[in-house]
Tab-separated table of C-alpha atoms in Angstrom:
chain	number	residue	atom	x	y	z
A	286	GLU	CA	-16.024	6.714	-7.662
A	287	ILE	CA	-13.952	4.301	-5.604
A	288	ASP	CA	-15.282	1.001	-4.271
A	289	VAL	CA	-13.618	-1.473	-1.914
A	290	LEU	CA	-14.952	-4.981	-2.517
A	291	TRP	CA	-14.127	-7.661	0.053
A	292	SER	CA	-14.302	-11.327	-0.886
A	293	LEU	CA	-13.626	-12.955	2.438
A	294	LYS	CA	-14.135	-16.701	2.194
A	295	SER	CA	-17.092	-18.352	3.869
A	296	GLY	CA	-16.128	-19.492	7.328
A	297	ALA	CA	-14.042	-16.358	7.752
A	298	PRO	CA	-14.323	-14.581	11.092
A	299	ALA	CA	-17.221	-12.160	11.570
A	300	GLU	CA	-14.898	-9.178	11.210
A	301	GLY	CA	-15.281	-9.569	7.449
A	302	SER	CA	-18.938	-8.605	7.493
A	303	SER	CA	-19.907	-5.217	6.151
A	304	ASP	CA	-21.348	-4.148	9.533
A	305	GLU	CA	-18.226	-4.906	11.542
A	306	PRO	CA	-14.809	-3.382	10.688
A	307	LEU	CA	-11.954	-5.743	9.820
A	308	VAL	CA	-9.623	-6.531	12.688
A	309	CYS	CA	-6.208	-5.597	11.352
A	310	SER	CA	-2.951	-5.475	13.316
A	311	GLN	CA	-0.647	-4.728	10.361
A	312	LEU	CA	-1.376	-3.237	6.965
A	313	ILE	CA	1.417	-3.135	4.405
A	314	LEU	CA	0.689	-0.883	1.430
A	315	ALA	CA	2.838	-1.266	-1.686
A	316	ILE	CA	2.076	1.736	-3.884
A	317	GLY	CA	3.340	1.903	-7.468
A	318	HIS	CA	4.612	-0.639	-9.983
A	319	SER	CA	8.033	-1.154	-8.370
A	320	ALA	CA	6.675	-1.620	-4.847
A	321	ALA	CA	3.929	-3.964	-6.135
A	322	ALA	CA	6.537	-5.985	-8.050
A	323	PHE	CA	8.702	-6.184	-4.911
A	324	LEU	CA	5.768	-7.641	-2.954
A	325	SER	CA	5.016	-10.093	-5.762
A	326	SER	CA	8.616	-11.287	-5.952
A	327	PHE	CA	9.619	-11.446	-2.305
A	328	ILE	CA	6.470	-11.667	-0.174
A	329	LEU	CA	3.509	-13.003	-2.132
A	330	ASP	CA	5.455	-15.718	-3.952
A	331	SER	CA	4.256	-18.290	-1.446
A	332	VAL	CA	1.012	-20.015	-0.587
A	333	CYS	CA	0.764	-18.141	2.717
A	334	TRP	CA	-1.485	-15.377	1.321
A	335	GLU	CA	-5.015	-15.274	-0.050
A	336	VAL	CA	-6.723	-12.500	-2.024
A	337	VAL	CA	-9.486	-10.993	0.110
A	338	GLY	CA	-10.380	-7.737	-1.596
A	339	VAL	CA	-10.002	-5.310	-4.440
A	340	VAL	CA	-10.288	-1.542	-4.848
A	341	LYS	CA	-12.072	-0.476	-8.008
A	342	LEU	CA	-11.356	3.003	-9.311
A	343	TRP	CA	-11.581	4.851	-12.555
A	344	ASN	CA	-9.756	7.985	-13.633
A	345	GLU	CA	-8.079	9.364	-16.742
A	346	TRP	CA	-4.981	7.148	-16.281
A	347	CYS	CA	-6.393	4.038	-14.669
A	348	ARG	CA	-9.393	1.778	-15.075
A	349	THR	CA	-9.466	-1.149	-12.689
A	350	SER	CA	-11.975	-3.942	-12.385
A	351	ASN	CA	-13.129	-6.185	-9.580
A	352	THR	CA	-11.236	-9.180	-10.936
A	353	THR	CA	-8.384	-10.727	-8.980
A	354	ASN	CA	-6.929	-12.511	-12.022
A	355	VAL	CA	-4.517	-9.793	-13.075
A	356	LEU	CA	-1.551	-9.709	-15.414
A	357	PRO	CA	1.716	-8.046	-14.369
A	358	THR	CA	1.013	-5.261	-16.878
A	359	ASP	CA	-2.485	-4.540	-15.497
A	360	SER	CA	-3.321	-1.685	-13.184
A	361	PHE	CA	-4.792	-3.149	-10.029
A	362	CYS	CA	-5.261	-2.692	-6.315
A	363	LEU	CA	-5.572	-5.987	-4.437
A	364	PHE	CA	-5.727	-6.918	-0.758
A	365	TYR	CA	-4.141	-10.103	0.562
A	366	ARG	CA	-4.533	-11.693	3.980
A	367	LEU	CA	-1.880	-13.784	5.708
A	368	ILE	CA	-3.446	-17.213	6.169
A	369	ALA	CA	-1.498	-17.923	9.388
A	370	ASP	CA	-2.551	-14.552	10.905
A	371	PRO	CA	-5.691	-13.071	9.306
A	372	THR	CA	-5.058	-9.726	11.036
A	373	VAL	CA	-2.102	-9.044	8.696
A	374	LEU	CA	-3.127	-7.496	5.376
A	375	LEU	CA	-1.145	-6.458	2.322
A	376	CYS	CA	-2.396	-4.006	-0.265
A	377	GLN	CA	-0.695	-4.169	-3.641
A	378	CYS	CA	-1.658	-0.993	-5.542
A	379	SER	CA	-0.161	-0.536	-9.001
A	380	CYS	CA	-2.892	1.793	-10.241
A	381	TYR	CA	-2.675	5.566	-10.331
A	382	VAL	CA	-4.857	7.250	-7.721
A	383	ALA	CA	-5.538	10.815	-8.883
A	384	GLU	CA	-5.076	13.717	-6.465
A	385	ASP	CA	-8.808	14.306	-6.186
A	386	GLN	CA	-9.361	10.599	-5.396
A	387	GLN	CA	-6.711	10.132	-2.692
A	388	PHE	CA	-8.830	11.245	0.270
A	389	GLN	CA	-11.744	9.065	-0.864
A	390	TRP	CA	-9.361	6.091	-1.396
A	391	LEU	CA	-8.028	6.474	2.148
A	392	GLU	CA	-11.511	6.948	3.593
A	393	LYS	CA	-12.850	3.815	1.879
A	394	VAL	CA	-9.852	1.585	2.671
A	395	PHE	CA	-9.315	2.653	6.275
A	396	GLY	CA	-13.073	2.944	6.850
A	397	CYS	CA	-13.262	-0.860	6.553
A	398	MET	CA	-10.716	-1.460	9.330
A	399	ARG	CA	-10.527	-1.133	13.073
A	400	LYS	CA	-7.760	1.384	13.733
A	401	GLU	CA	-6.849	0.577	17.347
A	402	GLY	CA	-3.408	-1.027	17.409
A	403	LEU	CA	-3.040	-0.813	13.626
A	404	GLN	CA	0.511	-0.511	12.320
A	405	VAL	CA	0.696	0.780	8.731
A	406	THR	CA	3.806	0.316	6.577
A	407	ILE	CA	3.978	1.996	3.179
A	408	LEU	CA	6.379	0.929	0.449
A	409	SER	CA	6.834	3.332	-2.447
A	410	THR	CA	9.493	4.541	-4.838
A	411	CYS	CA	10.509	7.746	-6.518
A	412	PRO	CA	12.990	8.576	-9.274
A	413	VAL	CA	16.550	9.138	-8.057
A	414	ALA	CA	16.463	12.425	-9.987
A	415	ASP	CA	13.926	13.685	-7.412
A	416	TYR	CA	16.179	12.756	-4.469
A	417	LYS	CA	17.916	15.792	-2.975
A	418	THR	CA	21.362	15.268	-1.503
A	419	GLN	CA	24.678	17.136	-1.279
A	420	GLU	CA	26.581	14.118	-2.568
A	421	SER	CA	26.473	13.013	-6.168
A	422	THR	CA	23.605	10.649	-6.936
A	423	LEU	CA	26.105	8.682	-9.042
A	424	THR	CA	27.838	7.519	-5.849
A	425	LEU	CA	24.626	6.313	-4.183
A	426	PRO	CA	24.174	2.556	-3.996
A	427	SER	CA	21.418	1.356	-6.279
A	428	PRO	CA	18.785	0.823	-5.083
A	429	PHE	CA	18.888	2.626	-1.762
A	430	LEU	CA	16.314	2.700	1.013
A	431	LYS	CA	15.173	5.546	3.265
A	432	ALA	CA	12.421	5.667	5.886
A	433	LEU	CA	9.934	8.065	7.418
A	434	LYS	CA	8.172	7.286	10.675
A	435	THR	CA	5.718	8.868	13.039
A	436	LYS	CA	6.621	9.648	16.636
A	437	GLU	CA	4.298	6.808	17.720
A	438	PHE	CA	6.464	4.233	15.941
A	439	LYS	CA	8.861	2.986	18.628
A	440	GLU	CA	10.419	-0.031	16.900
A	441	HIS	CA	13.860	-0.196	15.299
A	442	ILE	CA	13.993	0.965	11.677
A	443	CYS	CA	16.183	-0.945	9.238
A	444	CYS	CA	17.526	2.010	7.251
A	445	PRO	CA	18.401	5.692	7.635
A	446	LEU	CA	15.665	8.302	7.794
A	447	LEU	CA	14.834	10.398	4.738
A	448	GLU	CA	16.686	13.692	4.969
A	449	GLN	CA	15.115	17.110	4.518
A	450	PRO	CA	14.261	18.724	2.086
A	451	ASN	CA	13.090	15.451	0.474
A	452	ILE	CA	9.356	14.864	0.561
A	453	VAL	CA	6.897	12.069	-0.148
A	454	ARG	CA	4.153	12.753	-2.681
A	455	ASP	CA	0.802	11.456	-3.871
A	456	LEU	CA	-0.966	8.519	-2.196
A	457	PRO	CA	1.961	7.552	0.096
A	458	ALA	CA	1.951	11.110	1.488
A	459	ALA	CA	-1.821	11.093	1.943
């Protein structure tokens, strides 16, 4: 079972009510320990964000709670809202979402949001040993960044696209 619990502060706009979907213009998902640590170090290390939700899930590798007081070693899935623009949300997910839970996770998270005009950015990592290239992986800069995008995304991307036959797996692929 997966539950999304929102803790929008009193005085928050009505879009935080359970009847009305959240108005969200940008959702940034950081999936995995490295991506979550990147958000903690470079984005969330300011007073510009407030915790507004948590995803509770339980599987054989991960047991999360509805607390927002987490340690760096904990498995967690927290939502943050940009105070200056409440339509910008971050999701920091360091917990393992099992294959049979991924569809339900997506349904619950995106079921809470209005999807018109929503731009979703996903940050994730994979081992360099899984990266397929004709050049030696020893000559690759460390770390290196690649992107995937949908045809609807018309903005400039800041790095090269991920080459075939590389693929994205697990929750980022879902």
